[in-house]
GROMACS .gro file of C-alpha atoms in nm:
model
  275
    1UNK     CA    1   0.428  -1.723   1.881
    2UNK     CA    2   0.482  -1.359   1.797
    3UNK     CA    3   0.687  -1.156   2.041
    4UNK     CA    4   0.758  -0.778   2.034
    5UNK     CA    5   1.052  -0.693   1.813
    6UNK     CA    6   1.156  -0.718   1.457
    7UNK     CA    7   1.117  -1.020   1.223
    8UNK     CA    8   1.300  -1.074   0.900
    9UNK     CA    9   1.184  -1.431   0.842
   10UNK     CA   10   0.818  -1.357   0.756
   11UNK     CA   11   0.688  -1.350   0.412
   12UNK     CA   12   0.428  -1.102   0.308
   13UNK     CA   13   0.150  -1.362   0.326
   14UNK     CA   14   0.266  -1.479   0.670
   15UNK     CA   15   0.274  -1.133   0.798
   16UNK     CA   16  -0.084  -1.055   0.683
   17UNK     CA   17  -0.207  -1.382   0.833
   18UNK     CA   18  -0.130  -1.248   1.176
   19UNK     CA   19  -0.455  -1.065   1.259
   20UNK     CA   20  -0.442  -1.033   1.641
   21UNK     CA   21  -0.207  -0.733   1.623
   22UNK     CA   22  -0.335  -0.403   1.487
   23UNK     CA   23  -0.198  -0.300   1.145
   24UNK     CA   24  -0.244   0.035   0.975
   25UNK     CA   25  -0.497  -0.147   0.731
   26UNK     CA   26  -0.703  -0.264   1.020
   27UNK     CA   27  -0.700   0.081   1.171
   28UNK     CA   28  -0.815   0.245   0.847
   29UNK     CA   29  -1.092  -0.017   0.822
   30UNK     CA   30  -1.219   0.117   1.161
   31UNK     CA   31  -1.257   0.464   1.008
   32UNK     CA   32  -1.510   0.405   0.725
   33UNK     CA   33  -1.618   0.767   0.727
   34UNK     CA   34  -1.270   0.865   0.615
   35UNK     CA   35  -1.145   0.569   0.404
   36UNK     CA   36  -1.288   0.326   0.150
   37UNK     CA   37  -1.178  -0.028   0.147
   38UNK     CA   38  -0.860  -0.107  -0.048
   39UNK     CA   39  -0.847  -0.135  -0.424
   40UNK     CA   40  -0.946  -0.424  -0.651
   41UNK     CA   41  -0.769  -0.756  -0.617
   42UNK     CA   42  -0.600  -0.692  -0.950
   43UNK     CA   43  -0.446  -0.369  -0.823
   44UNK     CA   44  -0.335  -0.537  -0.496
   45UNK     CA   45  -0.175  -0.819  -0.692
   46UNK     CA   46   0.014  -0.566  -0.912
   47UNK     CA   47   0.125  -0.378  -0.608
   48UNK     CA   48   0.277  -0.698  -0.465
   49UNK     CA   49   0.454  -0.770  -0.794
   50UNK     CA   50   0.587  -0.417  -0.807
   51UNK     CA   51   0.717  -0.427  -0.449
   52UNK     CA   52   0.880  -0.763  -0.526
   53UNK     CA   53   1.049  -0.619  -0.830
   54UNK     CA   54   1.195  -0.324  -0.634
   55UNK     CA   55   1.255  -0.461  -0.285
   56UNK     CA   56   1.287  -0.830  -0.327
   57UNK     CA   57   1.407  -0.886  -0.691
   58UNK     CA   58   1.544  -1.237  -0.616
   59UNK     CA   59   1.188  -1.343  -0.548
   60UNK     CA   60   1.078  -1.267  -0.903
   61UNK     CA   61   1.202  -1.623  -0.971
   62UNK     CA   62   0.872  -1.734  -0.812
   63UNK     CA   63   0.667  -1.564  -1.085
   64UNK     CA   64   0.581  -1.688  -1.432
   65UNK     CA   65   0.478  -1.426  -1.679
   66UNK     CA   66   0.235  -1.524  -1.959
   67UNK     CA   67   0.123  -1.340  -2.269
   68UNK     CA   68  -0.235  -1.447  -2.313
   69UNK     CA   69  -0.265  -1.317  -2.668
   70UNK     CA   70   0.057  -1.490  -2.779
   71UNK     CA   71  -0.046  -1.827  -2.612
   72UNK     CA   72  -0.403  -1.820  -2.744
   73UNK     CA   73  -0.303  -1.739  -3.090
   74UNK     CA   74  -0.557  -1.629  -3.356
   75UNK     CA   75  -0.924  -1.723  -3.355
   76UNK     CA   76  -0.958  -1.979  -3.641
   77UNK     CA   77  -1.296  -1.846  -3.726
   78UNK     CA   78  -1.178  -1.485  -3.781
   79UNK     CA   79  -0.799  -1.524  -3.831
   80UNK     CA   80  -0.759  -1.251  -3.581
   81UNK     CA   81  -0.650  -1.243  -3.201
   82UNK     CA   82  -0.924  -1.348  -2.965
   83UNK     CA   83  -1.120  -1.058  -2.799
   84UNK     CA   84  -1.063  -1.235  -2.462
   85UNK     CA   85  -0.752  -1.446  -2.497
   86UNK     CA   86  -0.737  -1.509  -2.121
   87UNK     CA   87  -1.060  -1.711  -2.150
   88UNK     CA   88  -0.930  -1.955  -2.407
   89UNK     CA   89  -0.855  -2.318  -2.326
   90UNK     CA   90  -0.490  -2.278  -2.437
   91UNK     CA   91  -0.433  -1.995  -2.199
   92UNK     CA   92  -0.611  -2.161  -1.908
   93UNK     CA   93  -0.404  -2.477  -1.960
   94UNK     CA   94  -0.081  -2.264  -1.950
   95UNK     CA   95  -0.190  -2.101  -1.630
   96UNK     CA   96  -0.279  -2.434  -1.473
   97UNK     CA   97   0.064  -2.579  -1.569
   98UNK     CA   98   0.253  -2.285  -1.421
   99UNK     CA   99   0.054  -2.293  -1.112
  100UNK     CA  100   0.110  -2.660  -1.059
  101UNK     CA  101   0.481  -2.586  -1.015
  102UNK     CA  102   0.410  -2.344  -0.735
  103UNK     CA  103   0.477  -2.026  -0.944
  104UNK     CA  104   0.259  -1.717  -0.926
  105UNK     CA  105   0.119  -1.640  -1.267
  106UNK     CA  106   0.117  -1.276  -1.385
  107UNK     CA  107   0.053  -1.109  -1.721
  108UNK     CA  108   0.372  -1.036  -1.920
  109UNK     CA  109   0.253  -0.678  -1.954
  110UNK     CA  110   0.225  -0.637  -1.582
  111UNK     CA  111   0.576  -0.771  -1.520
  112UNK     CA  112   0.713  -0.540  -1.794
  113UNK     CA  113   0.541  -0.245  -1.626
  114UNK     CA  114   0.678  -0.336  -1.285
  115UNK     CA  115   1.032  -0.360  -1.422
  116UNK     CA  116   0.996  -0.032  -1.603
  117UNK     CA  117   0.884   0.133  -1.280
  118UNK     CA  118   1.186  -0.028  -1.090
  119UNK     CA  119   1.420   0.116  -1.345
  120UNK     CA  120   1.271   0.448  -1.321
  121UNK     CA  121   1.339   0.444  -0.944
  122UNK     CA  122   1.700   0.362  -1.012
  123UNK     CA  123   1.722   0.656  -1.249
  124UNK     CA  124   1.596   0.898  -0.987
  125UNK     CA  125   1.876   1.015  -0.772
  126UNK     CA  126   1.676   1.075  -0.449
  127UNK     CA  127   1.458   0.762  -0.478
  128UNK     CA  128   1.763   0.551  -0.560
  129UNK     CA  129   1.948   0.679  -0.252
  130UNK     CA  130   1.653   0.591  -0.029
  131UNK     CA  131   1.568   0.249  -0.174
  132UNK     CA  132   1.898   0.106  -0.302
  133UNK     CA  133   2.162   0.257  -0.075
  134UNK     CA  134   2.401   0.036   0.119
  135UNK     CA  135   2.242   0.081   0.459
  136UNK     CA  136   1.885  -0.040   0.514
  137UNK     CA  137   1.649  -0.338   0.544
  138UNK     CA  138   1.360  -0.426   0.314
  139UNK     CA  139   1.024  -0.589   0.401
  140UNK     CA  140   1.085  -0.591   0.774
  141UNK     CA  141   0.798  -0.696   1.006
  142UNK     CA  142   0.773  -0.512   1.337
  143UNK     CA  143   0.563  -0.600   1.642
  144UNK     CA  144   0.525  -0.366   1.945
  145UNK     CA  145   0.301  -0.340   2.257
  146UNK     CA  146   0.211   0.003   2.386
  147UNK     CA  147   0.158   0.120   2.748
  148UNK     CA  148  -0.202   0.008   2.741
  149UNK     CA  149  -0.114  -0.336   2.639
  150UNK     CA  150  -0.245  -0.293   2.285
  151UNK     CA  151  -0.056  -0.496   2.026
  152UNK     CA  152   0.056  -0.328   1.704
  153UNK     CA  153   0.228  -0.447   1.388
  154UNK     CA  154   0.384  -0.285   1.084
  155UNK     CA  155   0.564  -0.407   0.775
  156UNK     CA  156   0.819  -0.153   0.666
  157UNK     CA  157   0.882  -0.150   0.289
  158UNK     CA  158   1.235  -0.018   0.379
  159UNK     CA  159   1.396   0.112   0.693
  160UNK     CA  160   1.718   0.319   0.669
  161UNK     CA  161   1.902   0.505   0.935
  162UNK     CA  162   1.670   0.790   1.047
  163UNK     CA  163   1.368   0.700   0.835
  164UNK     CA  164   1.100   0.467   0.712
  165UNK     CA  165   1.055   0.465   0.333
  166UNK     CA  166   0.708   0.366   0.196
  167UNK     CA  167   0.692   0.268  -0.172
  168UNK     CA  168   0.365   0.346  -0.361
  169UNK     CA  169   0.256   0.266  -0.717
  170UNK     CA  170   0.003   0.528  -0.816
  171UNK     CA  171  -0.247   0.642  -1.077
  172UNK     CA  172  -0.248   1.001  -0.940
  173UNK     CA  173  -0.116   1.284  -1.127
  174UNK     CA  174   0.223   1.424  -1.022
  175UNK     CA  175   0.250   1.729  -0.808
  176UNK     CA  176   0.174   1.840  -0.454
  177UNK     CA  177  -0.208   1.882  -0.489
  178UNK     CA  178  -0.278   1.541  -0.651
  179UNK     CA  179  -0.040   1.342  -0.422
  180UNK     CA  180  -0.177   1.512  -0.112
  181UNK     CA  181  -0.525   1.411  -0.220
  182UNK     CA  182  -0.401   1.055  -0.272
  183UNK     CA  183  -0.242   1.056   0.070
  184UNK     CA  184  -0.562   1.157   0.240
  185UNK     CA  185  -0.791   0.930   0.028
  186UNK     CA  186  -0.576   0.624   0.093
  187UNK     CA  187  -0.481   0.712   0.452
  188UNK     CA  188  -0.112   0.740   0.412
  189UNK     CA  189  -0.109   0.989   0.690
  190UNK     CA  190  -0.248   0.718   0.918
  191UNK     CA  191   0.008   0.465   0.788
  192UNK     CA  192   0.283   0.715   0.849
  193UNK     CA  193   0.173   0.786   1.213
  194UNK     CA  194   0.129   0.414   1.274
  195UNK     CA  195   0.471   0.316   1.134
  196UNK     CA  196   0.643   0.588   1.329
  197UNK     CA  197   0.464   0.488   1.648
  198UNK     CA  198   0.564   0.127   1.615
  199UNK     CA  199   0.918   0.228   1.536
  200UNK     CA  200   0.924   0.451   1.849
  201UNK     CA  201   0.787   0.177   2.071
  202UNK     CA  202   1.068  -0.045   1.961
  203UNK     CA  203   1.325   0.221   2.000
  204UNK     CA  204   1.435   0.226   1.640
  205UNK     CA  205   1.621   0.517   1.476
  206UNK     CA  206   1.344   0.617   1.247
  207UNK     CA  207   1.197   0.960   1.332
  208UNK     CA  208   1.121   1.052   0.964
  209UNK     CA  209   0.883   0.906   0.700
  210UNK     CA  210   0.920   0.922   0.326
  211UNK     CA  211   0.688   0.835   0.058
  212UNK     CA  212   0.818   0.730  -0.287
  213UNK     CA  213   0.548   0.744  -0.557
  214UNK     CA  214   0.585   0.579  -0.899
  215UNK     CA  215   0.319   0.626  -1.164
  216UNK     CA  216   0.198   0.321  -1.365
  217UNK     CA  217   0.235   0.503  -1.696
  218UNK     CA  218   0.439   0.368  -1.999
  219UNK     CA  219   0.700   0.620  -1.889
  220UNK     CA  220   0.679   0.608  -1.518
  221UNK     CA  221   0.716   0.926  -1.316
  222UNK     CA  222   0.886   0.924  -0.968
  223UNK     CA  223   0.817   1.158  -0.688
  224UNK     CA  224   0.969   1.156  -0.336
  225UNK     CA  225   0.757   1.323  -0.072
  226UNK     CA  226   0.743   1.378   0.297
  227UNK     CA  227   0.436   1.441   0.517
  228UNK     CA  228   0.432   1.764   0.702
  229UNK     CA  229   0.356   1.811   1.068
  230UNK     CA  230  -0.002   1.908   1.014
  231UNK     CA  231  -0.090   1.607   0.802
  232UNK     CA  232   0.105   1.379   1.033
  233UNK     CA  233  -0.085   1.512   1.341
  234UNK     CA  234  -0.415   1.443   1.146
  235UNK     CA  235  -0.289   1.077   1.094
  236UNK     CA  236  -0.201   1.043   1.454
  237UNK     CA  237  -0.540   1.168   1.572
  238UNK     CA  238  -0.733   0.935   1.329
  239UNK     CA  239  -0.511   0.651   1.441
  240UNK     CA  240  -0.601   0.725   1.815
  241UNK     CA  241  -0.965   0.724   1.720
  242UNK     CA  242  -0.943   0.391   1.535
  243UNK     CA  243  -0.765   0.227   1.827
  244UNK     CA  244  -1.036   0.361   2.058
  245UNK     CA  245  -1.304   0.212   1.837
  246UNK     CA  246  -1.131  -0.127   1.826
  247UNK     CA  247  -1.064  -0.151   2.196
  248UNK     CA  248  -1.365   0.023   2.356
  249UNK     CA  249  -1.678  -0.184   2.330
  250UNK     CA  250  -1.916   0.114   2.354
  251UNK     CA  251  -1.726   0.345   2.114
  252UNK     CA  252  -1.944   0.444   1.807
  253UNK     CA  253  -1.839   0.248   1.499
  254UNK     CA  254  -1.837   0.560   1.290
  255UNK     CA  255  -1.979   0.916   1.282
  256UNK     CA  256  -2.361   0.883   1.279
  257UNK     CA  257  -2.362   0.514   1.395
  258UNK     CA  258  -2.592   0.633   1.677
  259UNK     CA  259  -2.827   0.920   1.721
  260UNK     CA  260  -2.855   1.189   1.454
  261UNK     CA  261  -2.579   1.339   1.236
  262UNK     CA  262  -2.610   1.703   1.141
  263UNK     CA  263  -2.503   1.775   0.790
  264UNK     CA  264  -2.378   2.133   0.727
  265UNK     CA  265  -2.282   2.282   0.394
  266UNK     CA  266  -1.902   2.343   0.371
  267UNK     CA  267  -1.796   2.683   0.257
  268UNK     CA  268  -1.743   2.571  -0.099
  269UNK     CA  269  -2.099   2.459  -0.125
  270UNK     CA  270  -2.258   2.771   0.018
  271UNK     CA  271  -2.459   2.976  -0.237
  272UNK     CA  272  -2.382   3.348  -0.270
  273UNK     CA  273  -2.660   3.572  -0.156
  274UNK     CA  274  -2.762   3.866  -0.374
  275UNK     CA  275  -2.725   4.213  -0.224
   0.00000   0.00000   0.00000
């Protein structure tokens, strides 16, 4: 039975299995005109591995990294590495053996990348202070009920005195323009508004929200960012709309779900008229 408050005993899988409390992901799913569904399973799995490497490094013991090319060896017909080594009987047998022990199998290249990204965070003074400082809790599950009786949940990557820190692996280019686009595309503004709202309902000391981006390049780039008041207000308004859709039976599911939707050219699409 889940009660309002903080939980430190829930694994990531156990947290996500609780579906009768609204999470930021559920809210974004109620806003299909603004957000596409999450990335591929491969991307989600790497994100979990990366978060584990940074925030719960002791749990890396539950992973087994396999190099498909090394395990499969060379194709006896060509004397060269297989084009698809992960499809060979040798590699499939190695995966089955590791899985039987209860380990999570990952590609050696993915583990190496996650560890490089973790090291890049430690080398970045601001990110290291936020993520590896002496004060703070990692992977904390929070449950809160608002004044209307609506139940909300959030899983904070890290909470430190005065702030919630959200860790993101990204393929976006560095810089304000690209990372702002990523924040809007993936609904980080809604996530920020939701996490801060849950923290406020629980009376936590967390009025600020920080994003720590790490690129997935061979030489990872780290950027620490904050969301300004305008973008946070956008996230709060979209969060309100999502809650309304999820709790009000007659609320339209999305813009255009009923009646007619009028499409108007934005300014950038308007053609210049000749004099």
